[in-house]
PDB file of C-alpha atoms in Angstrom:
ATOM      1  CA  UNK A   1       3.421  20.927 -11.190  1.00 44.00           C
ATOM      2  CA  UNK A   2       5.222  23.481  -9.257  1.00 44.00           C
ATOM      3  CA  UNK A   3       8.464  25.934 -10.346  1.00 42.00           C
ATOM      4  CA  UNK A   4      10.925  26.579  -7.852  1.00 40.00           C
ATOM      5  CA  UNK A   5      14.080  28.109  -8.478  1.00 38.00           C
ATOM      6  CA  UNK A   6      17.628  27.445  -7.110  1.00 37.00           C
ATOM      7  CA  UNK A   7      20.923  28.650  -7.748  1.00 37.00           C
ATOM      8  CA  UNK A   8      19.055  30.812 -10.417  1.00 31.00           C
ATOM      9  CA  UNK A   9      17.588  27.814 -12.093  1.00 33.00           C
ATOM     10  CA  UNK A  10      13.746  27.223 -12.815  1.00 39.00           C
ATOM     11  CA  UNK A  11      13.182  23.980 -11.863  1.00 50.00           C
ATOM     12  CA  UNK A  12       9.481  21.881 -12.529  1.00 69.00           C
ATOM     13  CA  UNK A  13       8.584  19.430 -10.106  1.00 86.00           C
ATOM     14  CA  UNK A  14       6.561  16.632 -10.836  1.00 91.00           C
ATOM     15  CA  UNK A  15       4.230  15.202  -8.395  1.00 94.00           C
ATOM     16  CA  UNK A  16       4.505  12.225  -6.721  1.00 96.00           C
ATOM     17  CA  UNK A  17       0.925   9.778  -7.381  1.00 97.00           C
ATOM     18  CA  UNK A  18       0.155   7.655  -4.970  1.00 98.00           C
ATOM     19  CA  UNK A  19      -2.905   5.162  -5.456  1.00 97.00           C
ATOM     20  CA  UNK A  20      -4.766   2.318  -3.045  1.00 96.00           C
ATOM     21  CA  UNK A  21      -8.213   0.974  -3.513  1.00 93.00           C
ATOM     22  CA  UNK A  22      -9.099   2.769  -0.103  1.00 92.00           C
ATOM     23  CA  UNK A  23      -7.634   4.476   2.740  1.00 91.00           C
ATOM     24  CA  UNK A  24      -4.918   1.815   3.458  1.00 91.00           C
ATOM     25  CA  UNK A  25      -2.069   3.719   1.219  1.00 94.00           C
ATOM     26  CA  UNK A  26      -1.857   6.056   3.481  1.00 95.00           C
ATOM     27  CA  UNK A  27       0.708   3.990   5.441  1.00 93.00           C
ATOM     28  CA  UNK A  28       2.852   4.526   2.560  1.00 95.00           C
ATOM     29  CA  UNK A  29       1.979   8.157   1.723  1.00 96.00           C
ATOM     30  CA  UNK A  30       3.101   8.569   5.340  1.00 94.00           C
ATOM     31  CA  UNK A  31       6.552   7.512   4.824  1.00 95.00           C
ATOM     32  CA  UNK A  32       6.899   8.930   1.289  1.00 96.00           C
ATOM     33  CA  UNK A  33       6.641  12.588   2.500  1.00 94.00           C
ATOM     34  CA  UNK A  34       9.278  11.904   5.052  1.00 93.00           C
ATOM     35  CA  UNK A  35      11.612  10.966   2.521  1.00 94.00           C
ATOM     36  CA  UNK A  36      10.388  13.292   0.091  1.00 93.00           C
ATOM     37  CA  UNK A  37       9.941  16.392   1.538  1.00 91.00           C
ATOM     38  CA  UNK A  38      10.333  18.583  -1.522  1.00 91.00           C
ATOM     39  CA  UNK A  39       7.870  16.842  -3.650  1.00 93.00           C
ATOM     40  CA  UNK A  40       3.733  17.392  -3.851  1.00 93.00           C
ATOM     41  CA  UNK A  41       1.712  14.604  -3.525  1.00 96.00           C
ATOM     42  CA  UNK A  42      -1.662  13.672  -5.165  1.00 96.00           C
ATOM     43  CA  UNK A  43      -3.338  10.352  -2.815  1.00 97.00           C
ATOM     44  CA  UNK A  44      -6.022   8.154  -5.130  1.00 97.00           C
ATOM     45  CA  UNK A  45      -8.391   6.373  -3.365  1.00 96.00           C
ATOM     46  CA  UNK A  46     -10.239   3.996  -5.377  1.00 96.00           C
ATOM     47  CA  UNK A  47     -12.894   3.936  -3.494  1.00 94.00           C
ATOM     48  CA  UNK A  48     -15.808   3.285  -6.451  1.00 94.00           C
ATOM     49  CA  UNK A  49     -13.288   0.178  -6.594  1.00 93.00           C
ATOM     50  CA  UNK A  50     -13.130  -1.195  -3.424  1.00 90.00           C
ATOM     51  CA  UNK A  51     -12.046  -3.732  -2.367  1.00 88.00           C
ATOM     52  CA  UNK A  52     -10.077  -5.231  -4.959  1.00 87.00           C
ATOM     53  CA  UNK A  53      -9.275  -8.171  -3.321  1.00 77.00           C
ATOM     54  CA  UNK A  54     -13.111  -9.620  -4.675  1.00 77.00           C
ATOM     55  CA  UNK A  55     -12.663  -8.690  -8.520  1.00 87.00           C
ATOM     56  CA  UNK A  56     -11.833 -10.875 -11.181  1.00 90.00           C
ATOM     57  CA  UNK A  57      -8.358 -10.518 -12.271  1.00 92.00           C
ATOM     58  CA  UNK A  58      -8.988  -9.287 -15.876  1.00 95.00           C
ATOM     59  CA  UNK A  59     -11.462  -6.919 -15.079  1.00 96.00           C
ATOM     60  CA  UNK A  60      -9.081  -5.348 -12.263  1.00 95.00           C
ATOM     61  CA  UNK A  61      -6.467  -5.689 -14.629  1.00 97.00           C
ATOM     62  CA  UNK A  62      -8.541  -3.035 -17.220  1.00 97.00           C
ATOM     63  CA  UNK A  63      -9.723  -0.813 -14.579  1.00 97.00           C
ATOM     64  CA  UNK A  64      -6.393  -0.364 -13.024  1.00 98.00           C
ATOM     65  CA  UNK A  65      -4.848   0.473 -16.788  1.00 98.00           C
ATOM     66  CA  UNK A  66      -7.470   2.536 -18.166  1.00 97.00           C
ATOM     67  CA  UNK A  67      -7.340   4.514 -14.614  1.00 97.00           C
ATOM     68  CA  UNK A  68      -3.246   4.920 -14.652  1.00 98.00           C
ATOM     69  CA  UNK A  69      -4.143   5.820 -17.831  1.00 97.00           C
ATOM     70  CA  UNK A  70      -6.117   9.219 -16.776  1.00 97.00           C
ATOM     71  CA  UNK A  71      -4.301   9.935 -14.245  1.00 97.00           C
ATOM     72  CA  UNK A  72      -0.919   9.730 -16.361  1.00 97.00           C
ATOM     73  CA  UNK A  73      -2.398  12.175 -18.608  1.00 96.00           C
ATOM     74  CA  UNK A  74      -4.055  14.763 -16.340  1.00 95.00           C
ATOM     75  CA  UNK A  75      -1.128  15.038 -13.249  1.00 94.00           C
ATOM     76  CA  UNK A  76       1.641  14.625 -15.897  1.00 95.00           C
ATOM     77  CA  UNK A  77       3.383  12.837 -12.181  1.00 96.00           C
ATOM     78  CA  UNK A  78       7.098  12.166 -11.700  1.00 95.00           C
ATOM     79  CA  UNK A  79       6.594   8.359 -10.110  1.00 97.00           C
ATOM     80  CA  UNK A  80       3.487   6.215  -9.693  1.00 98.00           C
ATOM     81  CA  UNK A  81       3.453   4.237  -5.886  1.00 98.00           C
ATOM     82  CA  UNK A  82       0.855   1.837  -6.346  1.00 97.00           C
ATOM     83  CA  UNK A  83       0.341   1.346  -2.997  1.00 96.00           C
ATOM     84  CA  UNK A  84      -1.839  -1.479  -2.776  1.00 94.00           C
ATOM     85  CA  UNK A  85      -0.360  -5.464  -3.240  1.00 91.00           C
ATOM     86  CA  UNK A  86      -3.382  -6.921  -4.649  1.00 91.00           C
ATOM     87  CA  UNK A  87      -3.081  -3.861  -7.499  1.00 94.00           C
ATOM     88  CA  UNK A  88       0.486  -4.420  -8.290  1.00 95.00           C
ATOM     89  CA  UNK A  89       0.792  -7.957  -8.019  1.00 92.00           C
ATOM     90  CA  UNK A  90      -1.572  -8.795 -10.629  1.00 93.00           C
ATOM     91  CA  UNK A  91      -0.955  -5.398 -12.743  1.00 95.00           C
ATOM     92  CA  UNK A  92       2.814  -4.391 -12.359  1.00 95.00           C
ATOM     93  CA  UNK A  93       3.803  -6.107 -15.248  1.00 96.00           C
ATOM     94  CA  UNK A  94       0.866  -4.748 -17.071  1.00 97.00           C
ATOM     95  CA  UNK A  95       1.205  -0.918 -16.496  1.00 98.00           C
ATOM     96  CA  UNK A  96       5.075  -1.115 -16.997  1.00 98.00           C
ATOM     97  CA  UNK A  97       4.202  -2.468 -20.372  1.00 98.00           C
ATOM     98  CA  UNK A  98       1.135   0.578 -21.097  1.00 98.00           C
ATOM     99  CA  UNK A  99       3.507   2.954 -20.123  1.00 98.00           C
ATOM    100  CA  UNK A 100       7.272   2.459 -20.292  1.00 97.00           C
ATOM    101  CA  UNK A 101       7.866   6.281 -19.754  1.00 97.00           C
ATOM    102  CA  UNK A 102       6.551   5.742 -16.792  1.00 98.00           C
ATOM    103  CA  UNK A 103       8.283   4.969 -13.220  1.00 97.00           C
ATOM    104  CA  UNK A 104       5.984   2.094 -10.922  1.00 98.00           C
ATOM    105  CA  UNK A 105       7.203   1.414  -7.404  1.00 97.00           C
ATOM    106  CA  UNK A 106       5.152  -1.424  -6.110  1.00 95.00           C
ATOM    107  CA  UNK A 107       3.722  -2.677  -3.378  1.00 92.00           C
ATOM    108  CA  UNK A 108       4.226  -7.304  -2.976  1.00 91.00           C
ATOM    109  CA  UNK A 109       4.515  -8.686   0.175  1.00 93.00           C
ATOM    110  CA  UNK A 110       7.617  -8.425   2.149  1.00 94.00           C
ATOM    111  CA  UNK A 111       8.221 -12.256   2.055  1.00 96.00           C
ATOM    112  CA  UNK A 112      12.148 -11.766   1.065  1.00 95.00           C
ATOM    113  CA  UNK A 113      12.887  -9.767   4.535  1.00 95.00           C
ATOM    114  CA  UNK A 114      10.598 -12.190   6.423  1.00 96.00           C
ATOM    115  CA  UNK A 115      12.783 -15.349   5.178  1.00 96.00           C
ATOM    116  CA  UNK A 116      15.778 -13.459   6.200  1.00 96.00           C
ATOM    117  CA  UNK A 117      14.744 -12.572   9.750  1.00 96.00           C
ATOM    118  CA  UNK A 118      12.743 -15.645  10.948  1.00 97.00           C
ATOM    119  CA  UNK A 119      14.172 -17.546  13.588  1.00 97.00           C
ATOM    120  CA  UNK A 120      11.702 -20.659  13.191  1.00 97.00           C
ATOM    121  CA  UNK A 121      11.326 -20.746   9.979  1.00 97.00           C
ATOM    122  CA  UNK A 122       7.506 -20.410  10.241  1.00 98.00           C
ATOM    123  CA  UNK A 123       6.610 -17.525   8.526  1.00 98.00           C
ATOM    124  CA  UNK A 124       2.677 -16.245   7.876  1.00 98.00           C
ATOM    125  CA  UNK A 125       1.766 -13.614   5.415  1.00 97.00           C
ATOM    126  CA  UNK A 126      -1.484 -12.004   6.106  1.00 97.00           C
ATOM    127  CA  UNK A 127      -2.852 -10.509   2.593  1.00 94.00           C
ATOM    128  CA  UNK A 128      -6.596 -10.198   0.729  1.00 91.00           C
ATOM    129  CA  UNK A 129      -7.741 -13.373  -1.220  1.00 90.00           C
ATOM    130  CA  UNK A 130      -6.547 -12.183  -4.449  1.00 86.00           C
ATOM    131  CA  UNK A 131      -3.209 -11.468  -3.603  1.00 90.00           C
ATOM    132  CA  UNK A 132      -2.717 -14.830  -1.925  1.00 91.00           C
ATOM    133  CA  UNK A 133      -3.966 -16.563  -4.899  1.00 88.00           C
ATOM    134  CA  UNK A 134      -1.610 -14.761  -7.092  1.00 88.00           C
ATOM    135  CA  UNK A 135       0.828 -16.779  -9.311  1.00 89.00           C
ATOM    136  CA  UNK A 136       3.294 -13.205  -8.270  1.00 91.00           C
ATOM    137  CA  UNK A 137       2.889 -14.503  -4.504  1.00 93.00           C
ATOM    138  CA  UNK A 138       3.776 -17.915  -4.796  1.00 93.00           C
ATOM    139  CA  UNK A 139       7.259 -16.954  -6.663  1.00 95.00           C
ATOM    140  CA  UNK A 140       8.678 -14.168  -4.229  1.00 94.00           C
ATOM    141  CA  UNK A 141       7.632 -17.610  -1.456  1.00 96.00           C
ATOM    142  CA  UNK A 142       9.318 -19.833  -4.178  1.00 96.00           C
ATOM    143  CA  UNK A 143      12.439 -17.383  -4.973  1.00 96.00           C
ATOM    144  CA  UNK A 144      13.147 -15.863  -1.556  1.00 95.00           C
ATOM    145  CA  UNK A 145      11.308 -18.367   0.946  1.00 96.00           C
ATOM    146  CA  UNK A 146      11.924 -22.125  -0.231  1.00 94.00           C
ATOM    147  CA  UNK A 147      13.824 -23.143   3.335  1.00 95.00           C
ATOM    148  CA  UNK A 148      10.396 -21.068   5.394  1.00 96.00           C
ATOM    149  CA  UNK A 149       7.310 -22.820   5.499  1.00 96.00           C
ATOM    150  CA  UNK A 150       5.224 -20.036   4.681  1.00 97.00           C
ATOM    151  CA  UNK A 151       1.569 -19.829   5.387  1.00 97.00           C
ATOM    152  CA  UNK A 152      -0.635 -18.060   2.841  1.00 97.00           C
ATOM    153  CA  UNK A 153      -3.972 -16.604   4.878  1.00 97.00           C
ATOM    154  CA  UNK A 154      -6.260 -14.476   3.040  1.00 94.00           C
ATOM    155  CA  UNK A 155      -8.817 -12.957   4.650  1.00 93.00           C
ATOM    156  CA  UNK A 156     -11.757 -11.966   2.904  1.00 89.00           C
ATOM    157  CA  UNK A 157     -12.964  -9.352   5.826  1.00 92.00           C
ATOM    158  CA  UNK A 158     -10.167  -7.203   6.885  1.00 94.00           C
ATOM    159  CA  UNK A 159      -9.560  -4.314   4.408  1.00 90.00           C
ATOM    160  CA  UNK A 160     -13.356  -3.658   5.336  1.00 91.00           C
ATOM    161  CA  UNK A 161     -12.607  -3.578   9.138  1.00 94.00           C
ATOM    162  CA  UNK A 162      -9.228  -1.703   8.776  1.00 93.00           C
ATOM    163  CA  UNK A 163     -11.357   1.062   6.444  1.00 89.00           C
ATOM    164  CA  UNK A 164     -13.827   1.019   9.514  1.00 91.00           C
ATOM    165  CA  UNK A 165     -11.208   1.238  12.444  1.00 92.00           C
ATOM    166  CA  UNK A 166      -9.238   3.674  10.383  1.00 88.00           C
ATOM    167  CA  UNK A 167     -12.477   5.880  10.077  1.00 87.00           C
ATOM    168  CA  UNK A 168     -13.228   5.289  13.969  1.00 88.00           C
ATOM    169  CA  UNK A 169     -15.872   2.740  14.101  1.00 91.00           C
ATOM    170  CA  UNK A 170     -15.956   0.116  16.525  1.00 93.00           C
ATOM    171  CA  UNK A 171     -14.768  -3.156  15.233  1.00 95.00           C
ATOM    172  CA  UNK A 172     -15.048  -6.284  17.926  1.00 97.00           C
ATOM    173  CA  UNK A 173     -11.721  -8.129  18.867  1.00 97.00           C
ATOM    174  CA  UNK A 174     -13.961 -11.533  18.438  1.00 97.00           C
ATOM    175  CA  UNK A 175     -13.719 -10.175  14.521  1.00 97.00           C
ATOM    176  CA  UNK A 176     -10.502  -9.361  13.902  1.00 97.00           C
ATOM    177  CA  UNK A 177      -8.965 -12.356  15.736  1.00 97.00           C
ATOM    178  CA  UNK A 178     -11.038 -14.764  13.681  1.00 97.00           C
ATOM    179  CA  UNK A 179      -8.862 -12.813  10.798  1.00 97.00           C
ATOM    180  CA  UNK A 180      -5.433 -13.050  11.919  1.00 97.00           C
ATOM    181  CA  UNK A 181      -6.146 -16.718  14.401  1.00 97.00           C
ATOM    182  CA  UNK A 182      -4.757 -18.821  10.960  1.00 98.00           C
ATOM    183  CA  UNK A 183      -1.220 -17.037  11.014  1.00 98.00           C
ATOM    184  CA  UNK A 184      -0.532 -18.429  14.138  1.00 98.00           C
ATOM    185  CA  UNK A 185       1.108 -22.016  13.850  1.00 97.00           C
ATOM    186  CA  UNK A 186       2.503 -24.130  16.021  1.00 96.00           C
ATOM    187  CA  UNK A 187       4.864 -26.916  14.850  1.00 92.00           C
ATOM    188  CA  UNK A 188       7.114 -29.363  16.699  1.00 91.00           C
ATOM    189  CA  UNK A 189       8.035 -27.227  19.156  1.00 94.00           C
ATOM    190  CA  UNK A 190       8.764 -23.939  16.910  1.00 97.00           C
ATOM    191  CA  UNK A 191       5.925 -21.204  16.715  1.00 98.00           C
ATOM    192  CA  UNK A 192       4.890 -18.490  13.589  1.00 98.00           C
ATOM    193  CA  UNK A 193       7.494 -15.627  14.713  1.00 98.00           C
ATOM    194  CA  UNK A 194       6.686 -12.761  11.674  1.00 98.00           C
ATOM    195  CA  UNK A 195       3.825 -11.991  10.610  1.00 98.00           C
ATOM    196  CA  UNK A 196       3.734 -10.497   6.825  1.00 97.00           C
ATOM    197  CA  UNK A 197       1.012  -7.597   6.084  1.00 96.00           C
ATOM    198  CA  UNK A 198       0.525  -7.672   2.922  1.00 94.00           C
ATOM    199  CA  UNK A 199      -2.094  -5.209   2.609  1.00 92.00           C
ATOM    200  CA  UNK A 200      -1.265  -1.436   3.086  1.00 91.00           C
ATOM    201  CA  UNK A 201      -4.619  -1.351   5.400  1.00 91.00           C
ATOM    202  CA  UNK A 202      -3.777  -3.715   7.702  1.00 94.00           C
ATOM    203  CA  UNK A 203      -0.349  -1.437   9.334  1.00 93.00           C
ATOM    204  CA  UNK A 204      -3.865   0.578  10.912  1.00 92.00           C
ATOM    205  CA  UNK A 205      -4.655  -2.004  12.614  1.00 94.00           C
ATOM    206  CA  UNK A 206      -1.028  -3.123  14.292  1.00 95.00           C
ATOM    207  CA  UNK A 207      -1.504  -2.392  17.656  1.00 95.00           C
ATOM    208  CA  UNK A 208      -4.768  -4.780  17.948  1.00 96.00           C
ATOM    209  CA  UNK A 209      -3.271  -7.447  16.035  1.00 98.00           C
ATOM    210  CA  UNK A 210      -0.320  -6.970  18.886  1.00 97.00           C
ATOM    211  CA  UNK A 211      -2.799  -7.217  21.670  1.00 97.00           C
ATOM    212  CA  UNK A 212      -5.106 -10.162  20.459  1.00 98.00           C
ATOM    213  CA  UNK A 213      -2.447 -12.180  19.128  1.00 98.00           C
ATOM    214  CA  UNK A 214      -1.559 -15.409  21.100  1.00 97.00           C
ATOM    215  CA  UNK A 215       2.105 -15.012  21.081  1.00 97.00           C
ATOM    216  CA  UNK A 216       3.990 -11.890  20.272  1.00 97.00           C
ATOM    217  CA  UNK A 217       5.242 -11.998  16.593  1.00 98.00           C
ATOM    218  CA  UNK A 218       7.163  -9.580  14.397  1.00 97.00           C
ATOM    219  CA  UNK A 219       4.273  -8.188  12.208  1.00 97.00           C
ATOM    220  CA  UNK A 220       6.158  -6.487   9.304  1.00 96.00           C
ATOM    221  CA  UNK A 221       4.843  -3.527   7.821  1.00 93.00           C
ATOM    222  CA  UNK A 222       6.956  -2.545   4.223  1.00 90.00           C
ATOM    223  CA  UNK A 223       5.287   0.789   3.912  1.00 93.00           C
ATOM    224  CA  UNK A 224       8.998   2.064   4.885  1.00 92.00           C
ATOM    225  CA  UNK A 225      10.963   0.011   2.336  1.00 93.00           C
ATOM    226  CA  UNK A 226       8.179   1.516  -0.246  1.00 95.00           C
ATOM    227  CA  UNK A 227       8.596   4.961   0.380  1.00 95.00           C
ATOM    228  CA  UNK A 228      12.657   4.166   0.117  1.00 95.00           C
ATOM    229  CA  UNK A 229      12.670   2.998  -3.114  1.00 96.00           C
ATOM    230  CA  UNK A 230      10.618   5.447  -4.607  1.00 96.00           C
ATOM    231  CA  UNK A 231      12.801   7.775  -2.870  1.00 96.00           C
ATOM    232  CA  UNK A 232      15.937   6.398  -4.868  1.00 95.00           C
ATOM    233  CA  UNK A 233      13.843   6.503  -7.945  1.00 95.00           C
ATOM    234  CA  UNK A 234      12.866  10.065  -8.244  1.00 92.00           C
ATOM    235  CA  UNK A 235      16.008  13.101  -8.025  1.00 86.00           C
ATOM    236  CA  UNK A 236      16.594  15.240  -5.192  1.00 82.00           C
ATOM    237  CA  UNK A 237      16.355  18.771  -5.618  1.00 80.00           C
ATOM    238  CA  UNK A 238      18.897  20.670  -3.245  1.00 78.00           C
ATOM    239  CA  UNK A 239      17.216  23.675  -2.067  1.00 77.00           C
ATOM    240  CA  UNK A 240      13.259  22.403  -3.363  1.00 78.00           C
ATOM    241  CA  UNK A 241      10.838  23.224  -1.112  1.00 79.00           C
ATOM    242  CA  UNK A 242       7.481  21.391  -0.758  1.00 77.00           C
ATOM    243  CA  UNK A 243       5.115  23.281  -3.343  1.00 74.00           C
ATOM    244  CA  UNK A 244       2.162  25.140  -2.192  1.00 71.00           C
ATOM    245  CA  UNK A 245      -1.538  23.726  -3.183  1.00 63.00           C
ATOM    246  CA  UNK A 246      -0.278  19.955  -2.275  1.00 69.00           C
ATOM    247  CA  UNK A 247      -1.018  17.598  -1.091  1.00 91.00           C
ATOM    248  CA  UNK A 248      -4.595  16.424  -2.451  1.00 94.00           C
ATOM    249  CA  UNK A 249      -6.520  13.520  -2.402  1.00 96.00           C
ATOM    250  CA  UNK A 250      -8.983  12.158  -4.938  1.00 96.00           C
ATOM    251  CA  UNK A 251     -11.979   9.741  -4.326  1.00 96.00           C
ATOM    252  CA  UNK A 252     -12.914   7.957  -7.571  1.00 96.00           C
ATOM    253  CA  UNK A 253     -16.230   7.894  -6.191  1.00 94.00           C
ATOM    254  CA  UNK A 254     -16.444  11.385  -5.774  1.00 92.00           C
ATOM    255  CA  UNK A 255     -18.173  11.246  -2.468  1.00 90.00           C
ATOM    256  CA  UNK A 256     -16.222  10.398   0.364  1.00 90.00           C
ATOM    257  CA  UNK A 257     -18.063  10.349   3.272  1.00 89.00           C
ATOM    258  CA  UNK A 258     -18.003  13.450   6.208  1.00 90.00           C
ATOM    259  CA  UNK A 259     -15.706  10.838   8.224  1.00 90.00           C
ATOM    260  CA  UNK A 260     -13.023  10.021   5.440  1.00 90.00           C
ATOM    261  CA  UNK A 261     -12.675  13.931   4.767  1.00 91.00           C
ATOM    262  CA  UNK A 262     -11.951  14.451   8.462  1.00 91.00           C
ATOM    263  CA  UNK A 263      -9.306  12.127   8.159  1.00 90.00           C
ATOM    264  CA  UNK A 264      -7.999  13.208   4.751  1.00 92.00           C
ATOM    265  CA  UNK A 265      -7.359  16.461   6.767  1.00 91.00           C
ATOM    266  CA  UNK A 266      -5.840  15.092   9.776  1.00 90.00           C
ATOM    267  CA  UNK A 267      -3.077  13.838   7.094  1.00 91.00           C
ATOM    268  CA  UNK A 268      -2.824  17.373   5.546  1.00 91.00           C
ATOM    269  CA  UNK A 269      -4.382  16.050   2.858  1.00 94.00           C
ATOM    270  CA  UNK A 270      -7.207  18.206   0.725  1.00 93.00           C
ATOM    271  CA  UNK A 271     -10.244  16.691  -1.405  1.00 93.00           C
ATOM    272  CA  UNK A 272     -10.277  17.125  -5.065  1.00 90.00           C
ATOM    273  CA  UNK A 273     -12.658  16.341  -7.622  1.00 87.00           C
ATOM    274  CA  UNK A 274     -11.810  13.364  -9.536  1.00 83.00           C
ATOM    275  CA  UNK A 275     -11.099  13.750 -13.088  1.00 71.00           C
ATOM    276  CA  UNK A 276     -13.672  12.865 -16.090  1.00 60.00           C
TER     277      UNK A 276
END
């Protein structure tokens, strides 16, 4: 937590947390900082975690509560942006219930803005296994989405690749586009025209996706939207300014890789030890 004083007023800041299973939150950690200059932030990558997408639900369900729960305690933070759909999809009910003192902007696929925008009514959302099997899924399709069909693909491969590409390695475009291929449907003359990413990784990856795919789609990132509710969720401070010492990131693992800590810098990000 940092002081700052304005019009002669002490003022404590409270972080903002931001958590993923991996890397892929940083799409949303991106746009938070734009929006909330004044505030420090403290990136968790789950890394001992990942992926998520291959867990069983209760067991993801306990880890995700019993680490909120930690991390609650030791950064004391202003707002929790659990930045990862698989996460909040099956535990956003779950950690508003642990800790209702506690602000959670999530992260669920973008399905409501997709519905409004498509033009053919085809509509594909591109998420991990475990968010597509999700009972939290197949309402936002059901409540926002019932005039769309809406094609559920969940690909068991690409958080890996989009950790990969993200880190620099070489993925081949035979790979990906056996990921994204099933989002592309073609249907009495109308074709899939947005493309939901419902993983905070996959935003990395855009510009590939744009290249390989076989028509050009709308592929809709909601890393923005994210970062704009949390944004109306936490005060401004006139006259704040961003507090020295932040922002940090913290590996569960502990031992993120020469690689990930060049990156973690490029974002202006620095390591710290995760807690006990």
């Amino acid at each position: 937590m940092t002081a700052t004083t304005h019009n002669s007023v002490e003022t404590t800041l409270k972080p903002v947390l931001v958590l993923d299973s991996g890397i892929g939150g940083l799409t949303v950690l991106r746009e938070a900082r734009v929006l909330m200059p004044e505030r420090g932030f403290i990136y968790i990558a789950d890394d001992a975690g990942f992926p998520y997408g291959g867990w069983e639900e209760d067991a993801l369900r306990e880890r995700l509560l019993a680490l909120f729960a930690r991390l609650i305690e030791t950064h004391q933070p202003e707002i929790c942006i659990v930045a990862c759909n698989t996460a909040f999809t099956l535990a956003g009910a779950a950690l508003r219930e642990k800790f209702p003192d506690m602000t959670f902007v999530g992260t669920v696929p973008a399905i409501k803005p997709a519905a409004e925008r498509t033009h053919s009514g085809l509509v594909s959302v591109l998420a991990t296994p475990g968010t597509v099997k999700r009972a939290y899924t197949r309402d936002l399709i059901q409540s926002f989405a019932s005039q769309c069909h809406v094609r559920l693909v969940g690909s068991e491969n690409l958080a890996r690749m989009a950790e990969a590409w993200i880190r620099g390695e070489a993925i081949s475009d035979e790979a990906v586009l056996a990921e994204i291929s099933p989002c592309f449907i073609e249907e009495e003359g109308r074709r899939t025209d947005i493309v939901v990413l419902a993983c905070t990784h996959y935003p990395f990856m855009a510009n590939v996706f744009r290249r390989l795919a076989p028509w050009p789609v709308d592929w809709l990132d909601p890393a923005e939207a994210i970062a704009r509710q949390a944004r109306r969720k936490v005060e401004l401070v006139e006259g704040a300014e961003h507090p020295e010492g932040f922002d940090v990131a913290i590996f569960t693992s502990g031992q993120p890789d020469f690689t990930t800590r060049r990156l973690m810098q490029g974002f202006g990000l620095k390591i710290a030890a995760p807690t006990a």
